[in-house]
mmCIF file with all atom_site columns, C-alpha atoms in Angstrom:
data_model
loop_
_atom_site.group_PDB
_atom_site.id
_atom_site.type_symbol
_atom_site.label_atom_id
_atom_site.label_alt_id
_atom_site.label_comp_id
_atom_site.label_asym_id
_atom_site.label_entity_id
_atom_site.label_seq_id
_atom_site.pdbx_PDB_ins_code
_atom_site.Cartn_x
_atom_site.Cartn_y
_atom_site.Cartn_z
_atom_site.occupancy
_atom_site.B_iso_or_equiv
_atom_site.pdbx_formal_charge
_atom_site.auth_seq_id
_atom_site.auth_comp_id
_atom_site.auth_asym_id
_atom_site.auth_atom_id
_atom_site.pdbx_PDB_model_num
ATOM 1  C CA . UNK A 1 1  ? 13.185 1.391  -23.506 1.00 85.00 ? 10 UNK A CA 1
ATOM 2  C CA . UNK A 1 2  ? 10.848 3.534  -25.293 1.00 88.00 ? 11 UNK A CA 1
ATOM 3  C CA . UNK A 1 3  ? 9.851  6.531  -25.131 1.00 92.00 ? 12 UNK A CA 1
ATOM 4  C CA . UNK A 1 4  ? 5.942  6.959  -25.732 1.00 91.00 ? 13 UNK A CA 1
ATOM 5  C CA . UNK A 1 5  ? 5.366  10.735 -24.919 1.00 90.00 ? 14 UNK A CA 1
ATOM 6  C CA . UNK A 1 6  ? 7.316  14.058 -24.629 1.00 91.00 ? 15 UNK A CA 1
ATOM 7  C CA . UNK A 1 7  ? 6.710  17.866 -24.000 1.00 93.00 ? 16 UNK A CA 1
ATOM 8  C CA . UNK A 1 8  ? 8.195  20.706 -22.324 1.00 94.00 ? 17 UNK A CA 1
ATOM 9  C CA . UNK A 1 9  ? 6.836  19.723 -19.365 1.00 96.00 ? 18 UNK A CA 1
ATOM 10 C CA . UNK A 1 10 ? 5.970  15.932 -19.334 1.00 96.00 ? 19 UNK A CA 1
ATOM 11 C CA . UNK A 1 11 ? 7.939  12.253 -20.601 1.00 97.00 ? 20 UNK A CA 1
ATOM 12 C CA . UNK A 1 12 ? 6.397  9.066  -20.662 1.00 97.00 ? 21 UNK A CA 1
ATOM 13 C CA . UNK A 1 13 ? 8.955  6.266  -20.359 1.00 98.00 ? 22 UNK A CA 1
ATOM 14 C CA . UNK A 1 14 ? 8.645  2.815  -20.757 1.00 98.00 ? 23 UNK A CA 1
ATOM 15 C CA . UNK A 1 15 ? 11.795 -0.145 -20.173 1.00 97.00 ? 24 UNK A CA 1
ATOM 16 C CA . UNK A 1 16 ? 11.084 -3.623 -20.308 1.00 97.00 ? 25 UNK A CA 1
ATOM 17 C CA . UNK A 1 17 ? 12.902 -6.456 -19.198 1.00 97.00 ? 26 UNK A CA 1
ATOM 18 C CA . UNK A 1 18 ? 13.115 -5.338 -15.754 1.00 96.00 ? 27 UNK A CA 1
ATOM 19 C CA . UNK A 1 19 ? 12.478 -7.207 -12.509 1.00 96.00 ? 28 UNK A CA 1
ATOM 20 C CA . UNK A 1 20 ? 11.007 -6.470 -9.315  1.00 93.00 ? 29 UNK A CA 1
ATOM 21 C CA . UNK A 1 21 ? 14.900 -6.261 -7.678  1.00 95.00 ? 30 UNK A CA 1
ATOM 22 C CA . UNK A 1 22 ? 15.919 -4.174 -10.779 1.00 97.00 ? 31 UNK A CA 1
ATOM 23 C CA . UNK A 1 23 ? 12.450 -1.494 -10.003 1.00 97.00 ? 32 UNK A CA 1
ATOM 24 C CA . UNK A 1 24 ? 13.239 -1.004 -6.314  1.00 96.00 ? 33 UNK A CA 1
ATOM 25 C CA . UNK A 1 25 ? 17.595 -0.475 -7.006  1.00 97.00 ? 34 UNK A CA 1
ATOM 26 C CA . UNK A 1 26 ? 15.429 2.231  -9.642  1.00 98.00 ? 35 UNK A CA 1
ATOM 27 C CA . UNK A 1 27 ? 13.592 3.656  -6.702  1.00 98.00 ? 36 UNK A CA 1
ATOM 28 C CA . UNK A 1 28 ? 16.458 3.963  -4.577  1.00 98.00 ? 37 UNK A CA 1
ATOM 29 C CA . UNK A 1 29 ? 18.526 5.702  -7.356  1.00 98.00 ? 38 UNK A CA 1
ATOM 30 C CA . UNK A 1 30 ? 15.863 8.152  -7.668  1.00 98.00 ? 39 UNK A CA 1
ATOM 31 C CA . UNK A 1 31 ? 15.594 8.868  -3.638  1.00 98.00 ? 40 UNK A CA 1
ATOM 32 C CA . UNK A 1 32 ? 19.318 9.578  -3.437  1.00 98.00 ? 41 UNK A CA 1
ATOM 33 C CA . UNK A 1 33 ? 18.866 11.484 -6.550  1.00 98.00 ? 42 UNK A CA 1
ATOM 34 C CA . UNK A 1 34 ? 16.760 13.935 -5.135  1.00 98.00 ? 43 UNK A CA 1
ATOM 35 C CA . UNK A 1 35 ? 13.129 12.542 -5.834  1.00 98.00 ? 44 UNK A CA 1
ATOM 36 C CA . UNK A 1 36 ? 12.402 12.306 -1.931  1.00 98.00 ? 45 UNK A CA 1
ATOM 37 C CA . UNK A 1 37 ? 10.000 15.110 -0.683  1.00 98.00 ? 46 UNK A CA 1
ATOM 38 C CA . UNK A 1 38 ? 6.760  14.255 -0.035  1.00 97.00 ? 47 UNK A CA 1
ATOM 39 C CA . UNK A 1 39 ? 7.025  10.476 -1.636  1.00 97.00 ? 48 UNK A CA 1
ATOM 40 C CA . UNK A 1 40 ? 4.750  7.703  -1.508  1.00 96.00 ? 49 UNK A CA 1
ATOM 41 C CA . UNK A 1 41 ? 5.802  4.276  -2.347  1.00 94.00 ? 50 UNK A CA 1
ATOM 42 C CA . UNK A 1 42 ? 2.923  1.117  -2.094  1.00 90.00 ? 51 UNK A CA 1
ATOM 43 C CA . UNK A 1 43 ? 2.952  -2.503 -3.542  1.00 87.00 ? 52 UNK A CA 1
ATOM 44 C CA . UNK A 1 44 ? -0.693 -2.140 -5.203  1.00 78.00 ? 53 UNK A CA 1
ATOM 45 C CA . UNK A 1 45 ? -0.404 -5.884 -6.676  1.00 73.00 ? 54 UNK A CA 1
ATOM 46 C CA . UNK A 1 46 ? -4.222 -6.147 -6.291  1.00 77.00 ? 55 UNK A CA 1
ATOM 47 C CA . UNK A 1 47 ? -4.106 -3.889 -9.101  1.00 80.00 ? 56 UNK A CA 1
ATOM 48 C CA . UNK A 1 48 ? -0.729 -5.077 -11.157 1.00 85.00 ? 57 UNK A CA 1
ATOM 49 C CA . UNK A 1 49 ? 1.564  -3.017 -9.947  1.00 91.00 ? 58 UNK A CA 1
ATOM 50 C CA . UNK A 1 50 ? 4.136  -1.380 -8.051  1.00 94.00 ? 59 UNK A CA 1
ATOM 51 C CA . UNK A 1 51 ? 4.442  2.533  -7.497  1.00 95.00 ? 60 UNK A CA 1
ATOM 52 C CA . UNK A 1 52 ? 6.346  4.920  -6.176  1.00 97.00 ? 61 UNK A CA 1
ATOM 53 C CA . UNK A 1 53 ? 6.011  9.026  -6.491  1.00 98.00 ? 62 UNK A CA 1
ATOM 54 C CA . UNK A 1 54 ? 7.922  11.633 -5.091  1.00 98.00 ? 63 UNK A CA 1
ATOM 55 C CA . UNK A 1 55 ? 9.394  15.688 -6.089  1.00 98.00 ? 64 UNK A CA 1
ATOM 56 C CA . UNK A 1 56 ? 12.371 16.835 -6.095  1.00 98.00 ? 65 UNK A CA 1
ATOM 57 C CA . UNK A 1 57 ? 13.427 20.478 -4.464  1.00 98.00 ? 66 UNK A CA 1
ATOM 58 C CA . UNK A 1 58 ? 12.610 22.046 -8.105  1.00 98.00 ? 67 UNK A CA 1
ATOM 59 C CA . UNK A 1 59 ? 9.133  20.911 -7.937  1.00 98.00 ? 68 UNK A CA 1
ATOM 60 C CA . UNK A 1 60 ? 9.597  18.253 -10.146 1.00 98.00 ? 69 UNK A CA 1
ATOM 61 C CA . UNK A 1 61 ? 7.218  15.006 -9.958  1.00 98.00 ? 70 UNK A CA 1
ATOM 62 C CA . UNK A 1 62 ? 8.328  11.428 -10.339 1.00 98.00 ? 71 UNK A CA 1
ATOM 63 C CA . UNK A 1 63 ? 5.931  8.660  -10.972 1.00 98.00 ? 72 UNK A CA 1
ATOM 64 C CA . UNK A 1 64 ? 7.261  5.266  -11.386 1.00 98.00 ? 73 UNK A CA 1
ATOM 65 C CA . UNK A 1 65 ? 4.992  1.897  -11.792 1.00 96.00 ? 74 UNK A CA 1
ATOM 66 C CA . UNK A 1 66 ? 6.347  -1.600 -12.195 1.00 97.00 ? 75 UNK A CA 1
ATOM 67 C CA . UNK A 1 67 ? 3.682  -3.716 -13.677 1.00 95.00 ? 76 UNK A CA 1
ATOM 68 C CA . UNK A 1 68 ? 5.182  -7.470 -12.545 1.00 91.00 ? 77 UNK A CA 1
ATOM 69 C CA . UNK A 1 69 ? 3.159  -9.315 -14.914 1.00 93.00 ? 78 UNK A CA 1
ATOM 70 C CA . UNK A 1 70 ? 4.617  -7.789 -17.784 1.00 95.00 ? 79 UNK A CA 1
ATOM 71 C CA . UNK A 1 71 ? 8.557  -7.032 -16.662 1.00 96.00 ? 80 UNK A CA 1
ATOM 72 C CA . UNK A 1 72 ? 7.711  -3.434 -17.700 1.00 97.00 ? 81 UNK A CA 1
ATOM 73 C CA . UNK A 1 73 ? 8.352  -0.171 -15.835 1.00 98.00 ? 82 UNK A CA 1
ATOM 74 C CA . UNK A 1 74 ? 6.489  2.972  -16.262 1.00 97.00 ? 83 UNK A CA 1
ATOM 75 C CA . UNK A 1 75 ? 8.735  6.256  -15.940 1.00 98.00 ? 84 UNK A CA 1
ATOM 76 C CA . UNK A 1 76 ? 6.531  9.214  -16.026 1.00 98.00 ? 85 UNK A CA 1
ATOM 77 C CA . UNK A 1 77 ? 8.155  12.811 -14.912 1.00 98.00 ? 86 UNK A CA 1
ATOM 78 C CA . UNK A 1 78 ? 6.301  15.951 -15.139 1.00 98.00 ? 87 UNK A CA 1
ATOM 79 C CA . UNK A 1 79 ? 8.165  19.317 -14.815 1.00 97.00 ? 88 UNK A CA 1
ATOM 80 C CA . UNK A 1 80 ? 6.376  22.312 -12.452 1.00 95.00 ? 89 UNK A CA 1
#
């Protein structure tokens, strides 16, 4: 993985090699995690990719894209 940005209040993840199975175990780590209020989670393969988004009870935001194409997931979480 790689990290491409990080702040106080934002992180910009990136891990390759990861498949489709791999994204949604991801997605359902995050949900029993905590990231589950409010969520949204749509297969937008017209435009690439797969995404999910959700808080947690801190007010935290998760936003996670799988682009299929590439094997590549996008972890972005942004504190309140």
């Amino acid at each position: 993985g790689e990290i491409d940005n990080d702040s106080s209040s934002y992180i910009e993840i990136y891990i390759g090699k990861m498949s489709l199975v791999d994204f949604n175990k991801y997605i359902n780590g995050c949900s029993d995690n905590g990231f589950n209020i409010d969520y949204r989670r749509y297969d937008s393969s017209a435009f690439g990719y797969e995404y999910y988004h959700a808080e947690d009870i801190n007010g935290n935001s998760l936003d996670l894209r799988y682009y299929e194409n590439l094997s590549i997931m996008e972890i972005r979480v942004y504190a309140p």
